[in-house]
CSV table of C-alpha atoms in Angstrom, one decimal:
chain,number,residue,atom,x,y,z
L,1,MET,CA,-18.0,-45.1,23.3
L,2,ALA,CA,-18.3,-42.4,20.9
L,3,GLU,CA,-17.4,-44.5,18.0
L,4,GLU,CA,-20.0,-46.8,18.8
L,5,VAL,CA,-22.8,-44.0,18.7
L,6,HIS,CA,-21.5,-42.7,15.5
L,7,GLY,CA,-21.4,-46.4,14.2
L,8,ALA,CA,-24.9,-46.7,15.0
L,9,GLU,CA,-26.1,-43.6,13.3
L,10,GLU,CA,-24.0,-44.3,10.2
L,11,ALA,CA,-25.9,-47.6,9.8
L,12,GLY,CA,-29.1,-45.6,9.7
L,13,GLY,CA,-28.0,-43.6,6.4
L,14,LEU,CA,-27.5,-39.8,6.9
L,15,VAL,CA,-24.7,-38.7,9.3
L,16,PHE,CA,-24.8,-35.4,10.8
L,17,HIS,CA,-22.1,-34.4,13.2
L,18,PRO,CA,-22.0,-30.7,12.4
L,19,MET,CA,-20.8,-29.7,15.9
L,20,ASP,CA,-17.9,-32.3,16.1
L,21,GLN,CA,-15.5,-30.1,14.5
L,22,PHE,CA,-15.6,-27.8,17.6
L,23,ILE,CA,-14.6,-30.4,19.9
L,24,VAL,CA,-11.4,-29.8,21.7
L,25,GLU,CA,-9.2,-32.9,22.0
L,26,PRO,CA,-5.7,-33.6,22.8
L,27,LEU,CA,-3.3,-33.9,19.9
L,28,TRP,CA,-1.5,-36.7,21.4
L,29,GLY,CA,-3.1,-39.6,23.3
L,30,ASP,CA,-6.7,-39.5,24.6
L,31,GLY,CA,-6.5,-38.3,28.1
L,32,PRO,CA,-8.4,-35.5,29.8
L,33,VAL,CA,-8.0,-32.1,28.6
L,34,SER,CA,-6.4,-30.0,31.3
L,35,TRP,CA,-5.4,-26.5,31.0
L,36,PHE,CA,-1.9,-27.0,29.7
L,37,THR,CA,-2.8,-29.9,27.5
L,38,ILE,CA,-1.7,-29.5,24.0
L,39,THR,CA,-4.8,-29.6,21.9
L,40,ASN,CA,-6.1,-29.1,18.5
L,41,ALA,CA,-6.9,-25.6,19.7
L,42,THR,CA,-3.4,-25.0,20.6
L,43,LEU,CA,-2.2,-26.2,17.4
L,44,TRP,CA,-4.5,-23.7,15.4
L,45,MET,CA,-3.7,-20.9,17.7
L,46,ALA,CA,0.0,-21.5,17.0
L,47,LEU,CA,-0.6,-21.6,13.5
L,48,ALA,CA,-2.3,-18.1,13.7
L,49,VAL,CA,0.8,-16.9,15.5
L,50,LEU,CA,2.9,-18.5,12.8
L,51,ALA,CA,0.9,-16.9,10.1
L,52,THR,CA,1.1,-13.5,11.7
L,53,TYR,CA,4.8,-14.0,11.9
L,54,LEU,CA,5.1,-14.9,8.3
L,55,LEU,CA,3.0,-12.1,7.1
L,56,LEU,CA,4.3,-9.2,9.4
L,57,VAL,CA,7.9,-10.3,10.2
L,58,PHE,CA,9.1,-12.7,7.7
L,59,ALA,CA,7.7,-10.9,4.7
L,60,THR,CA,9.3,-7.6,5.8
L,61,ARG,CA,12.8,-8.8,6.8
L,62,HIS,CA,14.4,-7.1,3.6
L,63,ARG,CA,12.9,-3.7,4.7
L,64,LYS,CA,12.7,-2.5,1.2
L,65,VAL,CA,11.7,1.0,0.3
L,66,VAL,CA,10.3,-0.5,-2.8
L,67,PRO,CA,8.4,-3.4,-1.2
L,68,THR,CA,8.2,-6.9,-2.4
L,69,ARG,CA,4.6,-8.5,-2.7
L,70,GLY,CA,4.6,-9.9,0.8
L,71,GLN,CA,5.9,-6.7,2.3
L,72,SER,CA,3.2,-4.7,0.6
L,73,MET,CA,0.5,-7.0,2.2
L,74,ALA,CA,2.2,-6.4,5.5
L,75,GLU,CA,2.1,-2.7,5.0
L,76,LEU,CA,-1.4,-2.9,3.6
L,77,VAL,CA,-2.7,-4.6,6.9
L,78,TYR,CA,-0.7,-2.2,9.1
L,79,GLY,CA,-1.9,0.8,7.2
L,80,PHE,CA,-5.7,-0.5,7.3
L,81,VAL,CA,-5.7,-1.1,11.0
L,82,TYR,CA,-3.6,2.1,11.8
L,83,LYS,CA,-5.9,4.2,10.0
L,84,MET,CA,-8.8,2.7,11.4
L,85,VAL,CA,-7.8,3.3,15.1
L,86,GLU,CA,-6.7,6.8,14.1
L,87,ASP,CA,-9.9,7.5,12.4
L,88,VAL,CA,-12.2,5.9,15.1
L,89,SER,CA,-10.4,6.4,18.3
L,90,GLY,CA,-8.7,9.6,17.4
L,91,HIS,CA,-5.0,10.7,17.7
L,92,ASP,CA,-4.7,9.6,21.2
L,93,GLY,CA,-6.0,6.2,20.4
L,94,VAL,CA,-2.8,5.5,18.5
L,95,LYS,CA,-0.8,4.4,21.3
L,96,TYR,CA,-3.1,1.5,21.7
L,97,PHE,CA,-2.6,0.5,18.2
L,98,PRO,CA,-0.3,-2.5,19.0
L,99,TYR,CA,-3.1,-4.0,21.2
L,100,ILE,CA,-5.7,-3.5,18.6
L,101,MET,CA,-3.5,-4.9,15.8
L,102,THR,CA,-2.8,-7.9,18.1
L,103,LEU,CA,-6.7,-8.6,18.4
L,104,PHE,CA,-7.2,-8.1,14.7
L,105,LEU,CA,-4.4,-10.3,13.6
L,106,PHE,CA,-5.2,-13.1,15.9
L,107,ILE,CA,-9.0,-12.9,15.0
L,108,LEU,CA,-8.3,-12.8,11.3
L,109,MET,CA,-5.7,-15.6,11.3
L,110,ALA,CA,-7.7,-17.8,13.4
L,111,ASN,CA,-10.9,-17.3,11.1
L,112,VAL,CA,-9.0,-17.7,7.9
L,113,LEU,CA,-7.1,-20.7,9.0
L,114,GLY,CA,-10.4,-22.2,10.2
L,115,LEU,CA,-11.7,-22.3,6.9
L,116,ILE,CA,-9.1,-24.9,6.0
L,117,PRO,CA,-10.9,-28.2,5.6
L,118,MET,CA,-10.3,-30.5,8.8
L,119,SER,CA,-9.1,-27.4,10.7
L,120,PHE,CA,-10.1,-26.0,13.9
L,121,ALA,CA,-11.4,-22.5,14.3
L,122,PRO,CA,-10.5,-21.3,17.9
L,123,THR,CA,-12.7,-18.3,17.3
L,124,SER,CA,-15.8,-20.5,17.0
L,125,HIS,CA,-15.5,-21.1,20.8
L,126,ILE,CA,-17.3,-18.7,23.0
L,127,ALA,CA,-14.6,-19.2,25.6
L,128,VAL,CA,-12.1,-17.7,23.4
L,129,THR,CA,-14.2,-14.8,22.2
L,130,ALA,CA,-15.6,-14.2,25.5
L,131,VAL,CA,-12.0,-13.8,26.8
L,132,LEU,CA,-11.1,-11.4,23.9
L,133,ALA,CA,-14.2,-9.2,24.6
L,134,LEU,CA,-13.8,-9.2,28.4
L,135,ALA,CA,-10.2,-8.2,27.9
L,136,VAL,CA,-11.6,-5.2,25.7
L,137,PHE,CA,-14.4,-4.4,28.1
L,138,LEU,CA,-12.2,-4.4,31.2
L,139,THR,CA,-9.4,-2.5,29.6
L,140,VAL,CA,-11.7,0.2,28.3
L,141,THR,CA,-13.7,0.6,31.6
L,142,ILE,CA,-10.4,0.7,33.6
L,143,LEU,CA,-8.9,3.1,31.0
L,144,GLY,CA,-12.0,5.2,31.1
L,145,PHE,CA,-12.0,5.6,34.8
L,146,VAL,CA,-8.1,6.2,34.9
L,147,LEU,CA,-7.9,8.7,32.2
L,148,ASN,CA,-11.2,10.6,33.2
L,149,GLY,CA,-12.0,9.7,36.6
L,150,SER,CA,-15.6,10.3,37.5
L,151,LYS,CA,-16.1,12.0,34.4
L,152,PHE,CA,-16.1,8.6,32.6
L,153,LEU,CA,-19.7,8.4,34.1
L,154,GLY,CA,-20.7,11.2,31.8
L,155,LEU,CA,-20.8,8.4,29.1
L,156,PHE,CA,-24.3,7.3,30.8
L,157,TRP,CA,-25.6,10.8,31.3
L,158,VAL,CA,-26.8,12.1,28.2
L,159,ALA,CA,-26.5,15.8,28.8
L,160,SER,CA,-28.2,16.7,25.4
L,161,ALA,CA,-31.4,15.1,26.4
L,162,PRO,CA,-34.2,16.7,28.4
L,163,LEU,CA,-33.6,16.4,32.0
L,164,ALA,CA,-36.7,14.2,32.7
L,165,LEU,CA,-35.4,11.7,30.3
L,166,ARG,CA,-31.8,11.5,31.6
L,167,PRO,CA,-32.3,8.9,34.3
L,168,ILE,CA,-34.3,6.7,32.0
L,169,LEU,CA,-31.4,7.2,29.3
L,170,ALA,CA,-28.9,6.5,32.0
L,171,ILE,CA,-30.4,3.1,32.8
L,172,ILE,CA,-30.5,2.3,29.1
L,173,GLU,CA,-27.0,3.5,28.5
L,174,LEU,CA,-25.8,1.4,31.5
L,175,ILE,CA,-27.7,-1.8,30.2
L,176,SER,CA,-26.2,-1.4,26.8
L,177,TYR,CA,-22.7,-0.7,28.1
L,178,PHE,CA,-22.7,-4.1,30.0
L,179,VAL,CA,-24.4,-6.0,27.1
L,180,ARG,CA,-21.4,-4.8,25.0
L,181,PRO,CA,-19.1,-7.7,26.0
L,182,VAL,CA,-21.7,-10.1,25.4
L,183,SER,CA,-22.7,-9.0,22.0
L,184,HIS,CA,-18.9,-8.5,21.1
L,185,SER,CA,-18.0,-12.1,21.8
L,186,ILE,CA,-21.2,-13.7,20.7
L,187,ARG,CA,-21.2,-11.8,17.3
L,188,LEU,CA,-17.8,-13.3,16.4
L,189,GLY,CA,-18.1,-16.8,18.0
L,190,GLY,CA,-21.7,-17.4,16.7
L,191,ASN,CA,-20.8,-16.2,13.1
L,192,ILE,CA,-17.9,-18.5,12.9
L,193,MET,CA,-19.7,-21.4,14.6
L,194,ALA,CA,-22.7,-21.1,12.4
L,195,GLY,CA,-20.8,-20.9,9.1
L,196,HIS,CA,-18.7,-24.0,9.9
L,197,ALA,CA,-21.9,-25.9,11.2
L,198,VAL,CA,-23.9,-25.1,8.0
L,199,ILE,CA,-21.2,-26.2,5.8
L,200,LYS,CA,-21.0,-29.4,7.7
L,201,VAL,CA,-24.5,-29.9,7.4
L,202,PHE,CA,-24.5,-29.6,3.6
L,203,ALA,CA,-21.6,-32.0,3.8
L,204,GLY,CA,-23.7,-34.5,5.4
L,205,PHE,CA,-26.4,-34.3,2.6
L,206,ALA,CA,-23.6,-34.7,0.0
L,207,ALA,CA,-23.6,-38.5,1.0
L,208,ILE,CA,-26.9,-38.8,-0.9
L,209,ALA,CA,-26.0,-39.2,-4.6
L,210,ALA,CA,-29.3,-37.4,-5.9
L,211,ILE,CA,-28.6,-34.2,-4.1
L,212,SER,CA,-24.8,-34.3,-3.7
L,213,PRO,CA,-24.2,-32.0,-6.6
L,214,LEU,CA,-26.5,-29.5,-5.4
L,215,SER,CA,-25.0,-30.1,-1.8
L,216,ILE,CA,-21.5,-29.4,-3.1
L,217,LEU,CA,-22.8,-26.2,-5.0
L,218,ALA,CA,-24.1,-25.0,-1.8
L,219,ILE,CA,-20.9,-25.7,0.1
L,220,THR,CA,-19.0,-23.8,-2.4
L,221,ALA,CA,-21.3,-20.9,-2.2
L,222,ILE,CA,-21.2,-20.8,1.6
L,223,TYR,CA,-17.6,-21.3,1.8
L,224,GLY,CA,-17.2,-18.1,-0.4
L,225,LEU,CA,-19.6,-16.3,2.0
L,226,GLU,CA,-17.4,-17.8,5.0
L,227,VAL,CA,-14.4,-16.3,3.6
L,228,LEU,CA,-16.0,-12.9,3.5
L,229,VAL,CA,-17.4,-13.6,7.1
L,230,ALA,CA,-14.1,-14.5,8.5
L,231,VAL,CA,-12.4,-11.2,7.2
L,232,ILE,CA,-15.5,-9.1,8.2
L,233,GLN,CA,-15.9,-10.3,11.5
L,234,ALA,CA,-12.3,-9.6,12.3
L,235,TYR,CA,-12.9,-6.2,11.1
L,236,VAL,CA,-16.0,-5.7,13.0
L,237,PHE,CA,-14.6,-6.9,16.2
L,238,THR,CA,-11.7,-4.5,15.6
L,239,ILE,CA,-13.7,-1.5,14.6
L,240,LEU,CA,-15.9,-2.1,17.7
L,241,THR,CA,-12.9,-2.3,19.9
L,242,CYS,CA,-11.8,1.1,18.2
L,243,VAL,CA,-15.2,2.6,19.2
L,244,TYR,CA,-15.3,1.3,22.8
L,245,LEU,CA,-11.9,2.8,23.1
L,246,LYS,CA,-12.9,6.2,21.8
L,247,ASP,CA,-15.7,6.1,24.6
L,248,ALA,CA,-13.0,5.6,27.2
L,249,LEU,CA,-10.9,8.4,25.7
L,250,HIS,CA,-13.5,10.9,25.2
L,251,PRO,CA,-16.5,9.8,27.3
L,252,SER,CA,-18.7,12.9,26.6
L,253,HIS,CA,-21.6,12.4,24.0
N,1,MET,CA,-30.6,-35.7,36.7
N,2,ALA,CA,-28.0,-36.1,34.1
N,3,ASN,CA,-25.3,-36.4,36.6
N,4,GLU,CA,-27.1,-39.3,38.5
N,5,VAL,CA,-27.4,-41.2,35.1
N,6,LEU,CA,-23.7,-40.5,34.5
N,7,GLU,CA,-22.6,-41.5,37.9
N,8,ALA,CA,-24.5,-44.7,37.5
N,9,GLU,CA,-22.8,-45.4,34.4
N,10,GLU,CA,-19.6,-44.5,35.9
N,11,GLN,CA,-20.3,-47.0,38.6
N,12,GLY,CA,-21.2,-49.6,36.0
N,13,ILE,CA,-17.8,-49.0,34.3
N,14,GLY,CA,-16.1,-49.1,37.6
N,15,ALA,CA,-17.9,-52.4,38.3
N,16,ASP,CA,-16.7,-53.9,35.1
N,17,LEU,CA,-13.2,-52.9,35.7
N,18,GLY,CA,-13.4,-54.4,39.3
N,19,VAL,CA,-12.4,-51.2,41.0
N,20,GLU,CA,-15.5,-50.6,42.7
N,21,GLY,CA,-14.2,-51.8,46.1
N,22,GLU,CA,-11.4,-49.3,45.8
N,23,ALA,CA,-13.6,-46.5,44.7
N,24,VAL,CA,-15.9,-47.0,47.7
N,25,ALA,CA,-12.8,-47.1,49.9
N,26,ASP,CA,-11.3,-43.7,48.7
N,27,GLY,CA,-14.2,-41.4,48.5
N,28,PRO,CA,-12.8,-38.0,47.2
N,29,LEU,CA,-10.6,-39.6,44.8
N,30,THR,CA,-13.6,-41.5,43.2
N,31,HIS,CA,-15.5,-38.3,43.2
N,32,GLU,CA,-12.7,-36.4,41.2
N,33,VAL,CA,-12.4,-39.1,38.6
N,34,GLY,CA,-16.2,-39.3,38.5
N,35,VAL,CA,-16.4,-35.5,37.6
N,36,ASP,CA,-13.7,-35.9,35.0
N,37,GLU,CA,-15.3,-39.0,33.4
N,38,THR,CA,-18.5,-37.2,33.5
N,39,LEU,CA,-17.3,-34.2,31.4
N,40,HIS,CA,-15.3,-36.4,29.2
N,41,ALA,CA,-18.5,-38.4,28.4
N,42,ALA,CA,-20.6,-35.3,28.0
N,43,GLU,CA,-18.1,-34.0,25.4
N,44,HIS,CA,-18.6,-37.0,23.1
N,45,ASP,CA,-22.3,-37.7,23.9
N,46,ALA,CA,-23.8,-34.4,24.0
N,47,PRO,CA,-25.6,-33.9,20.7
N,48,GLY,CA,-25.2,-30.1,21.7
N,49,MET,CA,-22.3,-27.7,21.4
N,50,PRO,CA,-18.9,-28.6,22.2
N,51,GLN,CA,-18.4,-24.7,22.8
N,52,LEU,CA,-20.6,-25.2,26.2
N,53,ASP,CA,-18.1,-28.0,27.4
N,54,THR,CA,-16.7,-26.1,30.4
N,55,ALA,CA,-14.0,-28.6,31.0
N,56,VAL,CA,-12.1,-27.5,28.2
N,57,PHE,CA,-12.3,-23.7,29.0
N,58,PRO,CA,-9.1,-23.6,31.0
N,59,ASN,CA,-7.3,-25.1,28.2
N,60,LEU,CA,-8.7,-22.7,25.6
N,61,ILE,CA,-8.2,-19.6,27.8
N,62,PHE,CA,-4.5,-20.6,28.7
N,63,TRP,CA,-3.7,-21.2,25.0
N,64,LEU,CA,-5.4,-18.0,23.9
N,65,VAL,CA,-3.6,-15.9,26.3
N,66,ILE,CA,-0.3,-17.5,25.4
N,67,ALA,CA,-1.1,-17.0,21.6
N,68,LEU,CA,-2.1,-13.2,22.2
N,69,LEU,CA,1.0,-12.6,24.3
N,70,ALA,CA,3.1,-14.0,21.4
N,71,ILE,CA,1.4,-12.0,18.6
N,72,TYR,CA,1.7,-9.0,21.0
N,73,PHE,CA,5.3,-9.4,21.4
N,74,LEU,CA,6.0,-10.3,17.9
N,75,LEU,CA,4.1,-7.0,16.8
N,76,SER,CA,5.4,-4.6,19.4
N,77,ARG,CA,8.9,-5.6,19.5
N,78,ILE,CA,9.6,-6.5,15.8
N,79,ALA,CA,6.8,-6.1,13.3
N,80,LEU,CA,5.3,-2.6,14.0
N,81,PRO,CA,8.5,-0.6,14.7
N,82,ARG,CA,10.0,-2.1,11.5
N,83,ILE,CA,7.0,-1.5,9.4
N,84,GLY,CA,6.6,1.9,10.7
N,85,ALA,CA,10.3,2.5,9.9
N,86,ILE,CA,9.9,1.2,6.5
N,87,LEU,CA,6.8,3.6,5.9
N,88,ALA,CA,8.6,6.7,7.5
N,89,GLU,CA,11.6,5.7,5.3
N,90,ARG,CA,9.5,5.7,2.2
N,91,ALA,CA,7.6,8.9,3.1
N,92,GLY,CA,11.1,10.5,3.8
N,93,THR,CA,12.8,9.0,0.5
N,94,VAL,CA,9.6,10.3,-1.5
N,95,THR,CA,9.9,13.9,0.0
N,96,ASN,CA,13.7,13.9,-0.5
N,97,ASP,CA,13.3,12.7,-4.1
N,98,LEU,CA,10.8,15.4,-4.6
N,99,ALA,CA,12.9,18.2,-3.3
N,100,ALA,CA,16.0,16.8,-5.3
N,101,ALA,CA,13.7,16.8,-8.5
N,102,GLU,CA,12.7,20.4,-7.6
N,103,ASP,CA,16.4,21.3,-7.1
N,104,LEU,CA,17.4,19.8,-10.4
N,105,LYS,CA,14.4,21.4,-12.2
N,106,ALA,CA,15.7,24.7,-10.9
N,107,LYS,CA,19.1,23.9,-11.9
N,108,ALA,CA,18.0,22.8,-15.4
N,109,LYS,CA,16.2,26.1,-15.5
N,110,ASP,CA,19.4,28.0,-14.6
N,111,ALA,CA,21.4,25.9,-17.2
N,112,GLU,CA,18.9,26.7,-19.9
N,113,ALA,CA,19.0,30.5,-19.0
N,114,ALA,CA,22.9,30.2,-19.1
N,115,TYR,CA,22.7,28.4,-22.3
N,116,GLU,CA,20.4,31.2,-23.7
N,117,LYS,CA,22.6,33.8,-22.5
N,118,ALA,CA,25.7,32.2,-23.9
N,119,LEU,CA,23.9,31.8,-27.3
N,120,ALA,CA,22.9,35.2,-27.3
N,121,ASP,CA,26.4,36.5,-26.4
N,122,ALA,CA,27.8,34.2,-29.0
N,123,ARG,CA,25.3,35.6,-31.6
N,124,ALA,CA,26.1,39.1,-30.7
N,125,GLU,CA,29.8,38.4,-31.1
N,126,ALA,CA,29.3,36.8,-34.2
N,127,ASN,CA,27.3,39.6,-35.6
N,128,ARG,CA,30.0,42.0,-34.4
N,129,ILE,CA,32.9,40.0,-36.0
N,130,ALA,CA,30.8,39.7,-39.3
N,131,ASP,CA,30.2,43.6,-39.3
N,132,GLU,CA,33.9,44.2,-38.4
N,133,THR,CA,35.1,41.9,-41.2
N,134,ARG,CA,32.4,43.3,-43.6
N,135,ALA,CA,33.7,46.9,-42.9
N,136,ARG,CA,37.3,45.8,-43.2
N,137,VAL,CA,36.6,44.1,-46.3
N,138,GLN,CA,34.5,47.0,-47.5
N,139,ALA,CA,37.4,49.5,-46.7
N,140,ASP,CA,39.9,47.3,-48.6
N,141,LEU,CA,37.7,47.0,-51.4
N,142,ASP,CA,37.1,50.7,-51.5
N,143,ALA,CA,40.9,51.4,-51.4
N,144,GLU,CA,41.4,48.8,-54.2
N,145,MET,CA,38.6,50.4,-56.0
N,146,GLU,CA,40.1,53.8,-55.7
N,147,LYS,CA,43.2,52.5,-56.8
N,148,ALA,CA,41.8,50.8,-59.8
N,149,ASP,CA,39.8,53.8,-60.5
N,150,ALA,CA,43.0,55.9,-60.6
N,151,ARG,CA,44.8,53.5,-62.7
N,152,ILE,CA,41.9,53.3,-65.2
N,153,ALA,CA,41.7,57.1,-65.3
N,154,GLU,CA,45.5,57.2,-65.9
N,155,ARG,CA,45.3,54.7,-68.6
N,156,THR,CA,42.4,56.3,-70.2
N,157,ALA,CA,44.1,59.8,-70.2
N,158,GLU,CA,47.2,58.1,-71.7
N,159,SER,CA,45.0,56.3,-74.3
N,160,GLU,CA,43.3,59.6,-75.0
N,161,ARG,CA,46.6,61.4,-75.6
N,162,ALA,CA,47.8,58.8,-77.8
N,163,ILE,CA,44.6,58.7,-79.9
N,164,ALA,CA,44.8,62.6,-80.1
N,165,GLU,CA,48.6,62.1,-81.1
N,166,ILE,CA,47.5,59.6,-83.7
N,167,ARG,CA,44.7,61.8,-84.9
N,168,ASP,CA,47.0,64.9,-85.1
N,169,GLN,CA,49.6,62.7,-87.1
N,170,ALA,CA,46.7,61.3,-89.3
N,171,ALA,CA,45.5,64.8,-89.9
N,172,ASP,CA,49.0,66.1,-90.9
N,173,ALA,CA,49.4,63.0,-93.0
N,174,VAL,CA,46.0,63.8,-94.8
N,175,ARG,CA,47.3,67.4,-95.3
N,176,GLU,CA,50.6,66.4,-96.7
N,177,VAL,CA,49.1,63.9,-99.1
N,178,ALA,CA,46.4,66.4,-100.2
N,179,ARG,CA,49.2,69.2,-100.7
N,180,ASP,CA,51.3,66.7,-102.6
N,181,ALA,CA,48.4,65.4,-104.5
N,182,ALA,CA,47.3,69.0,-105.2
N,183,ARG,CA,50.7,70.1,-106.4
N,184,GLU,CA,50.9,67.1,-108.7
N,185,ILE,CA,47.5,67.6,-110.1
N,186,VAL,CA,48.3,71.4,-110.7
N,187,ALA,CA,51.6,70.3,-112.2
N,188,VAL,CA,49.8,67.9,-114.4
N,189,MET,CA,47.2,70.5,-115.5
N,190,GLY,CA,50.4,72.4,-116.8
N,191,VAL,CA,49.8,75.3,-114.7
N,192,GLU,CA,52.8,76.9,-113.0
N,193,ALA,CA,51.4,77.5,-109.7
N,194,ASP,CA,53.0,78.9,-106.6
N,195,PRO,CA,53.7,75.9,-104.3
N,196,SER,CA,52.9,78.3,-101.2
N,197,ALA,CA,49.4,79.4,-102.7
N,198,VAL,CA,48.7,75.7,-103.3
N,199,ASP,CA,49.5,74.7,-99.8
N,200,ALA,CA,47.4,77.6,-98.5
N,201,ALA,CA,44.7,76.7,-100.7
N,202,VAL,CA,44.8,73.0,-99.4
N,203,ASN,CA,45.1,74.0,-95.8
N,204,ASP,CA,42.0,76.0,-96.1
N,205,ARG,CA,40.1,72.9,-97.4
N,206,VAL,CA,41.2,70.3,-95.2
């Protein structure tokens, strides 16, 4: 049925299916997608795991004091995230480093692998980013209460503000706190989805001979931008996680 | 509204397949199939976002959790301890190497000082030996010189004596010749003279 619709549009000239790349479908067969079905999302998440394995485990297998190229990259990523956690969350944040590293590597690998033509970007799905953001939100909130007890509520009570303003600020702080997972997830998912969709739209224009050079140039430029976005969004998600973690560890303003 | 349309469509498909009778007979099952079909249809028909297709959410979430767990175990069991150990080992190696370099530098300085000392000692020893040798040579030389001087003085004295002797002899010879010559001259002149007077006269003159 889908093919029929597509066929009808193709007959009319320009074809735009910028969102088709985000469709989750089974790798084998054409049945319904149940929770355990192996889909294209499964494949590209597995490839993200594989890429993580190659970068951090396979490349460091010789454990050289003078590193090889692969090992230097692994050490670079390790040092980058470790320093970020230490700088942003403080020394007691370092014990959560493996969790933050997991988030960073999954998002980074999924984003970068998603840039391969014909691939699928799991991080373009709000369901995925929402789970990531909610996991961070719940972990940080629970951690905050477990570590600080009711003092964690001090996060919402701006002691440095005038007394009259404090209840109003508390409401604002409370709202902003609960908006965190929303912005956290939509920032990542929206960026990846928008970039991929824009590339597809320009690819649709490439079918017209007169503007195809311009279109291809635009795809190239946006692809470059998307490479940046893929890395920067992974970085942003991670550093925000560190910031939230810092709030849980040290809730005072 | 969309549901109604899709249900109608589903019924249409059902009719085409000739299973309508069964569907009517088995209410709940039909309903389930209907929902599934609706979502499946929505996935392809919707011009909107596949991201909002809630039917695939369980799938995405399930595999996401699996992927995250896989990465977490890879990292926490293998990668992070390994890289941490490598970095610690490198830091240790660098520290050790620096300490060793410091050690070697100190040793080199010691060795240089020892060398300088040995050199100074050797130079002093050489000077001492040279001085000693020079003194000895000087002493030998002085002794030899003295000996030579003595020998020279002896020879000179001897020579002087010989010369004096020769001079005396020469003077005697001259006196004799003069005496003889004077006697002969006196004899030739025909004067009888006392030889002793002639001799005295000659001795006075010579």
